[in-house]
Coordinates of C-alpha atoms and ligand atoms in Angstrom, one line a residue:
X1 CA 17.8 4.1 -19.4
X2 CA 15.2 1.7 -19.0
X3 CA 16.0 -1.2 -16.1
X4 CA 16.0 -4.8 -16.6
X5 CA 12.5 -5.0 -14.5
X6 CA 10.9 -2.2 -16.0
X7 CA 11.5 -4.0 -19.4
X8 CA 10.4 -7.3 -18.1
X9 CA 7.4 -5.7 -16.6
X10 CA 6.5 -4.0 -19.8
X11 CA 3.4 -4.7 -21.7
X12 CA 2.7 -8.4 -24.0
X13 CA 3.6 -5.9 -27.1
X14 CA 7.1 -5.4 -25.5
X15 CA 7.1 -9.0 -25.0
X16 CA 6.0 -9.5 -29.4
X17 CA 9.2 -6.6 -29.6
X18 CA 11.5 -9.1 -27.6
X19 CA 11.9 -11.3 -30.9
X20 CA 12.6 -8.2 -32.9
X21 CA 15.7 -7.1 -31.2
X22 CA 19.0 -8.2 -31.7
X23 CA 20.4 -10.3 -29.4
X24 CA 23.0 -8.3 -27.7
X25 CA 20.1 -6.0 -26.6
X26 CA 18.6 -9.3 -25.0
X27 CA 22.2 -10.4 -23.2
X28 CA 21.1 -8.4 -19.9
X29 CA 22.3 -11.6 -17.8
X30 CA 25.9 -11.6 -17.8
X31 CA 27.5 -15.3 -18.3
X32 CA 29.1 -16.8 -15.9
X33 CA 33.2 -16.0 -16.0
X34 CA 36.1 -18.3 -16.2
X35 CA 39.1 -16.4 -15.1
X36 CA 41.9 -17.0 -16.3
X37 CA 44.8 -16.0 -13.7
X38 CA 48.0 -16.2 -12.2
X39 CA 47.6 -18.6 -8.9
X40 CA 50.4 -20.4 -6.7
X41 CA 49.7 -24.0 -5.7
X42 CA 50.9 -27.1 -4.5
X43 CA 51.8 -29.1 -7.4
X44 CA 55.4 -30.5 -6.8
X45 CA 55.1 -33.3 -3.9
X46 CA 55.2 -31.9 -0.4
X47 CA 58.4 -30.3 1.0
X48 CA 58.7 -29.0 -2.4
X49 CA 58.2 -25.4 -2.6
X50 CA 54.6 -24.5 -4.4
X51 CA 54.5 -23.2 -8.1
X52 CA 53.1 -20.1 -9.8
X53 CA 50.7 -21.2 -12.2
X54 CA 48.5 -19.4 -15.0
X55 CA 44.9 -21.5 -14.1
X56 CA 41.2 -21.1 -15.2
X57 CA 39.5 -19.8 -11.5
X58 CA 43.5 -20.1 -10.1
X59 CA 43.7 -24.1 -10.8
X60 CA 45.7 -26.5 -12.8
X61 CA 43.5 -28.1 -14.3
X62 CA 40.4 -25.4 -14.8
X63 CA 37.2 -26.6 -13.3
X64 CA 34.9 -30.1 -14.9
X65 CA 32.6 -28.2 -17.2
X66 CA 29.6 -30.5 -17.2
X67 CA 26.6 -29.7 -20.0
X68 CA 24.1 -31.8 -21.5
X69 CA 24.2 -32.9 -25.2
X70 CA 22.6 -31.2 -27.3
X71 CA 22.7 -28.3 -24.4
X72 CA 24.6 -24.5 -24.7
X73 CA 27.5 -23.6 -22.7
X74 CA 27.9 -19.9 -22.2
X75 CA 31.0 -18.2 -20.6
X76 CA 32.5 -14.9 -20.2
X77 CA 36.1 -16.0 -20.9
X78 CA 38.1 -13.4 -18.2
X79 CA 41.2 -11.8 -19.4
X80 CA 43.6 -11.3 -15.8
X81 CA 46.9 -12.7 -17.4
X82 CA 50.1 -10.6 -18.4
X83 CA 49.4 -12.2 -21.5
X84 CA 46.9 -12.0 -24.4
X85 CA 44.8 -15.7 -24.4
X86 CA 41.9 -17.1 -26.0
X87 CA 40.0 -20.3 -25.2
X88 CA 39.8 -23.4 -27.5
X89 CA 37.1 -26.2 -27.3
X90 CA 39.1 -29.5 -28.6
X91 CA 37.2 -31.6 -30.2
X92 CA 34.0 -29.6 -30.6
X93 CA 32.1 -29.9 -33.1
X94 CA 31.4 -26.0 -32.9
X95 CA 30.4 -22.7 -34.3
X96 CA 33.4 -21.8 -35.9
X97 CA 33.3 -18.0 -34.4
X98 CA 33.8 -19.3 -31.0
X99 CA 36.4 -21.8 -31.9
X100 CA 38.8 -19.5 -30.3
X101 CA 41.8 -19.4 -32.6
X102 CA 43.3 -15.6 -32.3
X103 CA 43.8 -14.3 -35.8
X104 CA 41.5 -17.0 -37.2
X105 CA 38.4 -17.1 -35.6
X106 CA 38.5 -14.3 -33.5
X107 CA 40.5 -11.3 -32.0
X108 CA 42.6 -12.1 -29.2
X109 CA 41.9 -11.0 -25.9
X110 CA 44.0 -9.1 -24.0
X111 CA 44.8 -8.3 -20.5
X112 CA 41.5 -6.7 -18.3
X113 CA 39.5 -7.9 -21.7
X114 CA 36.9 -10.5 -21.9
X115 CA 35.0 -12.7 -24.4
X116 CA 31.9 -14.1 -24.2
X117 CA 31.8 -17.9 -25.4
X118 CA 28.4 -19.2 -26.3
X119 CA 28.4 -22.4 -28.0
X120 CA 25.9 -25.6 -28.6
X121 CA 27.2 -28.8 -28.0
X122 CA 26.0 -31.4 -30.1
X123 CA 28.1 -34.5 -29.2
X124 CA 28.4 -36.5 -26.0
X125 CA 31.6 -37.2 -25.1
X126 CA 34.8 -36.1 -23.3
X127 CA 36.3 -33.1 -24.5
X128 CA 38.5 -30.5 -23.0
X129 CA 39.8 -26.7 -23.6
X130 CA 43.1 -25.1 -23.5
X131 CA 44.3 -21.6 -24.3
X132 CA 44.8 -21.2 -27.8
X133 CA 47.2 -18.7 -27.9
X134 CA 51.1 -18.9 -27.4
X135 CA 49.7 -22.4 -26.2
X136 CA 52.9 -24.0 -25.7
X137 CA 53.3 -21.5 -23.1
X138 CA 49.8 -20.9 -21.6
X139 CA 49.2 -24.7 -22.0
X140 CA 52.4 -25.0 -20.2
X141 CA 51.4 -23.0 -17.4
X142 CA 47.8 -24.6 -16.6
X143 CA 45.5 -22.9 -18.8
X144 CA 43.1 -25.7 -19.5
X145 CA 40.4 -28.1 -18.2
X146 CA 38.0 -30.7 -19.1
X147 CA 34.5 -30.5 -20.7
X148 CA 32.4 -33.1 -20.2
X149 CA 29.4 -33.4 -22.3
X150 CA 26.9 -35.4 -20.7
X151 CA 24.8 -38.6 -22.3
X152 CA 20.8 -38.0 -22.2
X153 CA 20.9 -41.9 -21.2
X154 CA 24.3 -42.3 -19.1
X155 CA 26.2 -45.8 -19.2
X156 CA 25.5 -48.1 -15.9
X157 CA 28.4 -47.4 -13.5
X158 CA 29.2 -46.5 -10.2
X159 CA 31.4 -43.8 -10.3
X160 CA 33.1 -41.5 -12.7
X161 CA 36.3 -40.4 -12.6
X162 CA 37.9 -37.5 -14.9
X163 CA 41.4 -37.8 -14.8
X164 CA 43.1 -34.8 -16.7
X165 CA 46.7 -36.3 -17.6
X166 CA 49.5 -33.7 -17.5
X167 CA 53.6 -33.0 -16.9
X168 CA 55.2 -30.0 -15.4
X169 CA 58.3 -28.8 -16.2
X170 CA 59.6 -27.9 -13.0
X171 CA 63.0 -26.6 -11.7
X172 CA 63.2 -28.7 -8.3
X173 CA 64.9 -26.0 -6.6
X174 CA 62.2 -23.3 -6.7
X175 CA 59.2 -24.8 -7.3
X176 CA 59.1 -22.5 -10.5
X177 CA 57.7 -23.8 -14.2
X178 CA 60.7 -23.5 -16.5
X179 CA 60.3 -20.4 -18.6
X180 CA 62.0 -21.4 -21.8
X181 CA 59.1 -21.9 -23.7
X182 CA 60.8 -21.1 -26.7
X183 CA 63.9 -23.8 -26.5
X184 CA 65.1 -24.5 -29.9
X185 CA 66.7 -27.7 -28.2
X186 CA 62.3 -28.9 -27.5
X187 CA 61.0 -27.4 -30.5
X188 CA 63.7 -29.4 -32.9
X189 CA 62.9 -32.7 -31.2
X190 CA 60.0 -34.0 -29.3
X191 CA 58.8 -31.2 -27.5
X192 CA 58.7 -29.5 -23.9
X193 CA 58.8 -32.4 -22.0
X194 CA 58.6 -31.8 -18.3
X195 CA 59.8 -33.7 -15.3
X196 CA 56.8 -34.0 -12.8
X197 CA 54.1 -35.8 -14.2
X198 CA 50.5 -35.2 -12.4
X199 CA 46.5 -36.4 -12.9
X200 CA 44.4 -33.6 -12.0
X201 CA 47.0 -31.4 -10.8
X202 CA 48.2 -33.9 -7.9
X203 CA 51.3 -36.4 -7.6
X204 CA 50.6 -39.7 -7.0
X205 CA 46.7 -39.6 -7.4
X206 CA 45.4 -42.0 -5.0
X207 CA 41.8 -42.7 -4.6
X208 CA 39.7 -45.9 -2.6
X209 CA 37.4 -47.8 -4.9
X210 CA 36.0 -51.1 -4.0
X211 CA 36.3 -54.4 -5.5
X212 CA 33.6 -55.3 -8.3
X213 CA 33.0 -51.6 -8.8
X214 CA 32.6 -50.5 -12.1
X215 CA 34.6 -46.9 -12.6
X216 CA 34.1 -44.7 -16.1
X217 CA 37.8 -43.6 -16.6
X218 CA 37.7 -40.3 -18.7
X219 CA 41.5 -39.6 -19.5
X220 CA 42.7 -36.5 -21.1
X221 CA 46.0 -36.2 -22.2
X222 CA 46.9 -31.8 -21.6
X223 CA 50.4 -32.3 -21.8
X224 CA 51.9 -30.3 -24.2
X225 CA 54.5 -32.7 -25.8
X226 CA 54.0 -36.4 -23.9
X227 CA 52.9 -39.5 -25.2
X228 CA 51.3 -41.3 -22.5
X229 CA 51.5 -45.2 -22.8
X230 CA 48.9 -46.8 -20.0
X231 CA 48.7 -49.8 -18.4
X232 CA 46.2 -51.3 -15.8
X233 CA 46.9 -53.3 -12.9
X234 CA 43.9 -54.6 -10.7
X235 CA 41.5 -52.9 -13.2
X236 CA 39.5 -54.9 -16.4
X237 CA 37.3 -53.2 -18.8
X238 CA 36.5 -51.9 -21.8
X239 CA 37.6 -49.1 -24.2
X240 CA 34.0 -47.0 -24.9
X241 CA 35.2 -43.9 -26.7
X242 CA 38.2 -42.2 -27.9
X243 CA 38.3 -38.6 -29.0
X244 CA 34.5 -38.4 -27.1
X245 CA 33.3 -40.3 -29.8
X246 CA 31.7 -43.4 -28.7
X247 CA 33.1 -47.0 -30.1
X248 CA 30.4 -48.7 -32.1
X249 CA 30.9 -51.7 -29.2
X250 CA 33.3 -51.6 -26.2
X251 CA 36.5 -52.9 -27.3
X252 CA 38.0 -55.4 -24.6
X253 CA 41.2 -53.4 -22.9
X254 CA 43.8 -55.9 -23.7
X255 CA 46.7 -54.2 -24.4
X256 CA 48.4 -50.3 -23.9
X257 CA 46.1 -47.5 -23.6
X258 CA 48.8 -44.7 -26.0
X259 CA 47.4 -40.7 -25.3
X260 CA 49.2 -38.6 -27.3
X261 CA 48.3 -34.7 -26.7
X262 CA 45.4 -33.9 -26.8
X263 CA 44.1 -37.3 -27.1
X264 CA 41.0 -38.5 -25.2
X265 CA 39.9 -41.8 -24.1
X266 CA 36.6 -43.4 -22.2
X267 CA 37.2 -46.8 -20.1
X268 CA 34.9 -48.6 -18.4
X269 CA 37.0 -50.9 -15.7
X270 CA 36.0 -53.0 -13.4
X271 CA 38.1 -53.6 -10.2
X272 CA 39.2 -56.9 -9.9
X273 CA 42.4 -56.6 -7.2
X274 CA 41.6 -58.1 -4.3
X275 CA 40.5 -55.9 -1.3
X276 CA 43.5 -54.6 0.6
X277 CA 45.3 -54.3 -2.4
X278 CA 45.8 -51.8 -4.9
X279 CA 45.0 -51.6 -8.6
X280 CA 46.9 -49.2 -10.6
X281 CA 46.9 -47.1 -13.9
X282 CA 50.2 -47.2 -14.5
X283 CA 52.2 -45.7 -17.1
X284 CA 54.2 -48.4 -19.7
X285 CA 56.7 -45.9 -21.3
X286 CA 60.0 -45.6 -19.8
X287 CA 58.8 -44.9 -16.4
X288 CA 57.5 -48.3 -16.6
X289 CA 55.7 -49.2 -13.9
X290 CA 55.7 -45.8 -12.1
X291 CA 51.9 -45.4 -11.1
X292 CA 49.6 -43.0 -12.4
X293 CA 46.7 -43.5 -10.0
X294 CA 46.5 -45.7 -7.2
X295 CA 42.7 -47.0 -6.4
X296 CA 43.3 -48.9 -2.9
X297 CA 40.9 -51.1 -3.0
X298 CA 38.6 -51.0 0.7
X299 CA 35.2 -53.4 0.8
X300 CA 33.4 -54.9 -1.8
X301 CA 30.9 -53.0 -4.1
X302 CA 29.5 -57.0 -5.0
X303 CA 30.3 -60.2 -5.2
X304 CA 30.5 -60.3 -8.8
X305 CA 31.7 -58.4 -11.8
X306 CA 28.8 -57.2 -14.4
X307 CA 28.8 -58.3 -18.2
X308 CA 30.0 -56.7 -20.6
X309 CA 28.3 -53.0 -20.8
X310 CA 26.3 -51.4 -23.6
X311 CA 27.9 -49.3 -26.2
X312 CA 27.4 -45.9 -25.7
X313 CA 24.8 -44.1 -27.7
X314 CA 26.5 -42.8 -31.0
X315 CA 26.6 -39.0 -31.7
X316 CA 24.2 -37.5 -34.4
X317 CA 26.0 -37.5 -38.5
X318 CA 28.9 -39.6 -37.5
X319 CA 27.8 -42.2 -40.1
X320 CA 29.8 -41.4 -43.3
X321 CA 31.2 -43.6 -45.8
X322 CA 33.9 -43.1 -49.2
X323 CA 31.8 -43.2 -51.8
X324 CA 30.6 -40.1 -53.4
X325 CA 32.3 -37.0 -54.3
X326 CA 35.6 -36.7 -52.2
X327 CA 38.8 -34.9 -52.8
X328 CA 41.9 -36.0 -52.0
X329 CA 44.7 -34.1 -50.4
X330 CA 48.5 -34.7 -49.3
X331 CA 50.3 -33.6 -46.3
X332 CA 53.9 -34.1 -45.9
X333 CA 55.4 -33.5 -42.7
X334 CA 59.4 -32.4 -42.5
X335 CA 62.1 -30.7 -40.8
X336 CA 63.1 -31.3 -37.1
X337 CA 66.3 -32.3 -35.8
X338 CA 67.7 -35.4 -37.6
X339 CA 65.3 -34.5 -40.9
X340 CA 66.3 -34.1 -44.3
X341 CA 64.6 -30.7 -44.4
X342 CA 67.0 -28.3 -46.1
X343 CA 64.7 -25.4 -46.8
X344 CA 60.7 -24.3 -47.3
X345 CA 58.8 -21.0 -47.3
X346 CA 58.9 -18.8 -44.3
X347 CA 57.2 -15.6 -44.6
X348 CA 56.9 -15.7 -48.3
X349 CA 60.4 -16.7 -48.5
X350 CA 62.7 -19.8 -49.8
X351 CA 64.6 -20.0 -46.6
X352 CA 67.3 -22.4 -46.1
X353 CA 66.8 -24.7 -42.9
X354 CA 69.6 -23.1 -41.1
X355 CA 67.9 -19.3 -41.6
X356 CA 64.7 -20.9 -40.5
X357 CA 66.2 -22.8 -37.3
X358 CA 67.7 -18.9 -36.4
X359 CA 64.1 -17.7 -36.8
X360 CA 63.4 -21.0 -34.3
X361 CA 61.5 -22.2 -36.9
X362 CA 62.0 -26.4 -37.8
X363 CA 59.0 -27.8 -39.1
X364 CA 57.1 -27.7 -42.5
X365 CA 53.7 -28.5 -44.0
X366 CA 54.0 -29.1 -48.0
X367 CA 57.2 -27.4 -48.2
X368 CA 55.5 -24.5 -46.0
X369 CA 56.6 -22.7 -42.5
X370 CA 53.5 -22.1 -40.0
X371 CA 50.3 -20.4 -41.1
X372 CA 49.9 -19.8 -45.0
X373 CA 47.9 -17.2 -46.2
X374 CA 46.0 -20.0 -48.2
X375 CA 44.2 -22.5 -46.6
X376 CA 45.1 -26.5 -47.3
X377 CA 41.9 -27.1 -49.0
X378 CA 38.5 -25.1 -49.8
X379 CA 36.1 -27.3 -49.2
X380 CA 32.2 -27.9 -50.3
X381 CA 30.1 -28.5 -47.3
X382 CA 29.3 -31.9 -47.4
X383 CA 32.1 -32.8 -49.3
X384 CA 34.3 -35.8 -48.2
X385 CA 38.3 -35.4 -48.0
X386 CA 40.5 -37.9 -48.0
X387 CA 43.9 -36.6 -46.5
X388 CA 47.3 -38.9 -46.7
X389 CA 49.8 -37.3 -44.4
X390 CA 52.9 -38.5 -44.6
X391 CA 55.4 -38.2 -41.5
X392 CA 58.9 -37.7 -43.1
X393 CA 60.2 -36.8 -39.9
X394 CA 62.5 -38.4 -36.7
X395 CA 59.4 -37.8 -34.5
X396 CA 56.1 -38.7 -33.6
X397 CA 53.3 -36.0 -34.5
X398 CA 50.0 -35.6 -33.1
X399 CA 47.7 -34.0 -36.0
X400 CA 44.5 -32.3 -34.7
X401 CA 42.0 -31.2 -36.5
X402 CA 39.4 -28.1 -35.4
X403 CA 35.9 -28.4 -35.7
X404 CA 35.3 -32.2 -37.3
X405 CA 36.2 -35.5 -35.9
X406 CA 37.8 -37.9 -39.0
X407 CA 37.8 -41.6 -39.6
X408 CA 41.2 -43.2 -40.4
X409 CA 41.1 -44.8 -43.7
X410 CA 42.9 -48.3 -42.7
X411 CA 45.3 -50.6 -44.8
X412 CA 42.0 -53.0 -45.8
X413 CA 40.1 -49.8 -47.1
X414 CA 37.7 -49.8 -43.6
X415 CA 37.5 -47.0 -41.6
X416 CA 38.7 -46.4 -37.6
X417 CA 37.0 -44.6 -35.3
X418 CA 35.8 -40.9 -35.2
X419 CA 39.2 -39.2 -33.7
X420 CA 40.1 -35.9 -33.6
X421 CA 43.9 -36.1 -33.2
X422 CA 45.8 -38.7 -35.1
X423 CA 48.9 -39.8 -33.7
X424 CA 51.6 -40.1 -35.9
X425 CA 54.6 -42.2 -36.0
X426 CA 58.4 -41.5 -37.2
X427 CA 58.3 -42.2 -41.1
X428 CA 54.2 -43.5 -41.0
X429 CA 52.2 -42.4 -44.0
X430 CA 48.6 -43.0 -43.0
X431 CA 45.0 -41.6 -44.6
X432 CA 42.1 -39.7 -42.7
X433 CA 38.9 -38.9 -44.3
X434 CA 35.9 -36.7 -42.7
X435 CA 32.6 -35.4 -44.1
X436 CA 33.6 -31.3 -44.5
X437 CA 30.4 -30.5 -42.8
X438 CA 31.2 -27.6 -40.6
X439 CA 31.6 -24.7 -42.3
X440 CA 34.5 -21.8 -41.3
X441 CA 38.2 -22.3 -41.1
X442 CA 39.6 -24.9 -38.9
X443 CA 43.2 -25.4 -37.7
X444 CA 45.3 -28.6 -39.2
X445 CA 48.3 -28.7 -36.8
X446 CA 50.3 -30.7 -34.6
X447 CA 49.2 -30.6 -31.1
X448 CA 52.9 -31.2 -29.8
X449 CA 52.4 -27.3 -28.9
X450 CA 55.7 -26.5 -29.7
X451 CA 56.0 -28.2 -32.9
X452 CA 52.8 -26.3 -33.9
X453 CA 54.6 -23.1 -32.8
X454 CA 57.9 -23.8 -34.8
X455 CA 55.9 -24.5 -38.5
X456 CA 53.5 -27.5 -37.9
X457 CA 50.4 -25.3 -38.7
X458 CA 47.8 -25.2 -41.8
X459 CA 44.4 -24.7 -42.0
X460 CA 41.3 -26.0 -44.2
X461 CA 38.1 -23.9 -45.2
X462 CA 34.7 -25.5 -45.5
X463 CA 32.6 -23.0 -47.8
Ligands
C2O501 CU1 43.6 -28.6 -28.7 CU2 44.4 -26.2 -31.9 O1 44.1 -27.4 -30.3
CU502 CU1 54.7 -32.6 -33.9

């Protein structure tokens, strides 16, 4: 067989042949892997015994992946679980081969298997990827990380700071992640909620900033069930993207910032405490006050705070408006604990919800129990849908949709920002619409993981 440098010492009429071949001939240079393996690390506060984790390269979260826009991120997803996985880029607008939804988009890969992940990124933003299979497990575990896709022309700060939002449930006692991913009691209600909440992996995240600095926040919420409610102490600024799609002007932060999973969101804060002291992002839900990160603020960066910074550049197409040919589509959300779900179709079946909650099954789409056969819609490329979801459930929902960021439709008929995950209220109706204009079949589900593994799962095809 012919070597890599005899080929690439071959004649200019090998070179006129390189165009010819298919590509896989060309792929000589392996990607770079991502492992995805079992690691043990320090996650529970010290004296606490460490924890067995499933990580991307042996850490909780996987390593930044940094591209530019517009670039191509190649990697060599590597199999070294117990399990079968697969990697998902949220809020991507992607090709949908690579999407990495097992049974969907592609086979799953097993143990000692690998999957080579080659992609083009057209929009800025801040993104992240997760396992996408038995997620509310593998999620659980560690398997995910953020992917940062970089501006050509990047915002004026001084520091950037990605801060991958995240809770562990964790028996105190060994250290150990609690293995019952399947609990009926989580599935029914809000979720797998777990009892040590961490930024990047650590407890009590404390970094030193000085005063007048101006920090870009990129939060990721990778929990698989929590809502995080934020507020900031010491710290002023500005709201520049949600989703990693930029705000059409920064939005002054006045109030909560709310995460649910899978939820992104770009700050742009200022410090304002006073040096010596701390600022905080702090979180506002029950835990009120119970910090998030500490920034202890040492020196003085200037002796005044800069103006209000420049929107960031908007993202190619995501201009659309309502008129023109749209469809309109319904989604009703049931079941759960406390619903008025009695029954829906589980495998083809009128089940009663007491056969489904046996089969640890509680949640329907349109009367429907996890994956159907049939997708939601089949949609024209190009075409514009307008989907009213309607939360008939006790809970909140998180609805994330693969492959095309949506604009809310709001009460007054405007539209909200490009999002990629709506989050849903107990008993909210509210109305999406996006441009269909990435063609495959894309995952509609909830991204409380195990909601999405107990029903809360459809799909839409773009022809
Ligand atoms: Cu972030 Cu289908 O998931
Ligand atoms: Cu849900």
């Amino acid at each position: 067989m012919q070597t890599r440098r005899q080929f690439m010492a071959g004649s200019a009429a090998a070179t006129a042949l390189l165009g010819l071949l298919p590509r896989q001939a060309m792929a000589t240079i392996p990607f770079e892997t991502i492992d995805a393996m079992t690691a043990s690390v320090q996650l529970a506060p010290d004296g606490y015994p460490a924890t067995d984790i499933w990580g991307y390269g042996g850490t909780a979260p996987g390593p930044v992946l940094r591209v530019a826009q517009g670039g191509r991120l190649q990697r060599r997803l590597v199999n070294s679980l117990p399990q079968a996985s697969s990697i998902h880029w949220h809020g991507i607008r992607i090709d949908n081969a690579m999407d990495g939804v097992p049974g969907l988009t592609q086979a799953v890969v097993e143990p000692g298997d690998g999957f080579d992940y080659d992609f083009v990124l057209p929009d800025a933003g801040t993104y992240w990827y997760h396992s996408h299979n038995r997620s509310m497990e593998q999620v659980a575990r560690g398997l995910h990380g953020a992917l940062i896709v970089e501006e050509d022309t990047p915002p004026d700060i001084d520091r950037e700071e990605v801060l991958v939002l995240d809770d562990w449930l964790i028996d105190p006692e060994t250290g150990q992640i609690s293995g019952d991913f399947e609990s009926p009691q989580a599935r029914s209600h809000a979720g797998r909620l777990g009892n040590l909440v961490l930024t990047n992996g650590i407890f009590d995240k404390t970094m030193t900033v000085q005063r007048n600095e101006r920090l870009r926040l990129r939060l990721i919420n990778a929990a698989n069930a929590r809502i995080f409610v934020l507020g900031l102490f010491g710290l002023e600024g500005w709201t520049m993207a949600l989703d990693g799609m930029p705000l059409p002007a920064p939005e002054p932060l006045e109030e909560v910032v709310v995460l649910g999973p899978g939820q992104r969101a770009d700050l742009i804060v200022d410090v304002v405490a006073e040096q010596g002291s701390t600022a905080y992002l702090a979180r506002a839900d029950e835990a009120r006050g119970t910090p998030q990160v500490s920034f202890q603020v040492r020196g003085q960066a200037s002796l005044a705070r800069r103006g209000t910074p420049d929107a960031l550049p908007p993202n190619p197409g995501d201009a659309f408006n309502l008129s023109g040919d749209s469809v309109d589509l319904t989604l009703n959300m049931e079941g759960g604990a406390m619903g008025t779900l009695r029954g829906a179709m589980l495998d083809g079946e009128e089940t009663g919800f007491r056969e489904m909650a046996q089969a640890n099954q509680f949640w329907a789409f349109n009367g429907m129990v996890g994956m159907p056969d049939t997708p939601l819609a089949t949609l024209d490329r190009g075409q514009i849908a307008r989907l009213t979801i309607s939360n008939d459930t006790a809970f909140p929902h998180a609805m994330h949709l693969h492959g095309m960021h949506f604009r809310e439709v709001l009460a007054d008929g405007t539209l909200g920002p490009m999002r990629d995950t709506l989050l849903m209220d107990s008993a909210e109706r509210r109305e999406i619409a996006f441009a269909a204009d990435n063609p495959g079949d894309w995952l509609l589900h909830c991204h409380m993981l195990s909601h999405a593994a107990s029903g809360m799962m459809t799909w839409v095809r773009v022809a």
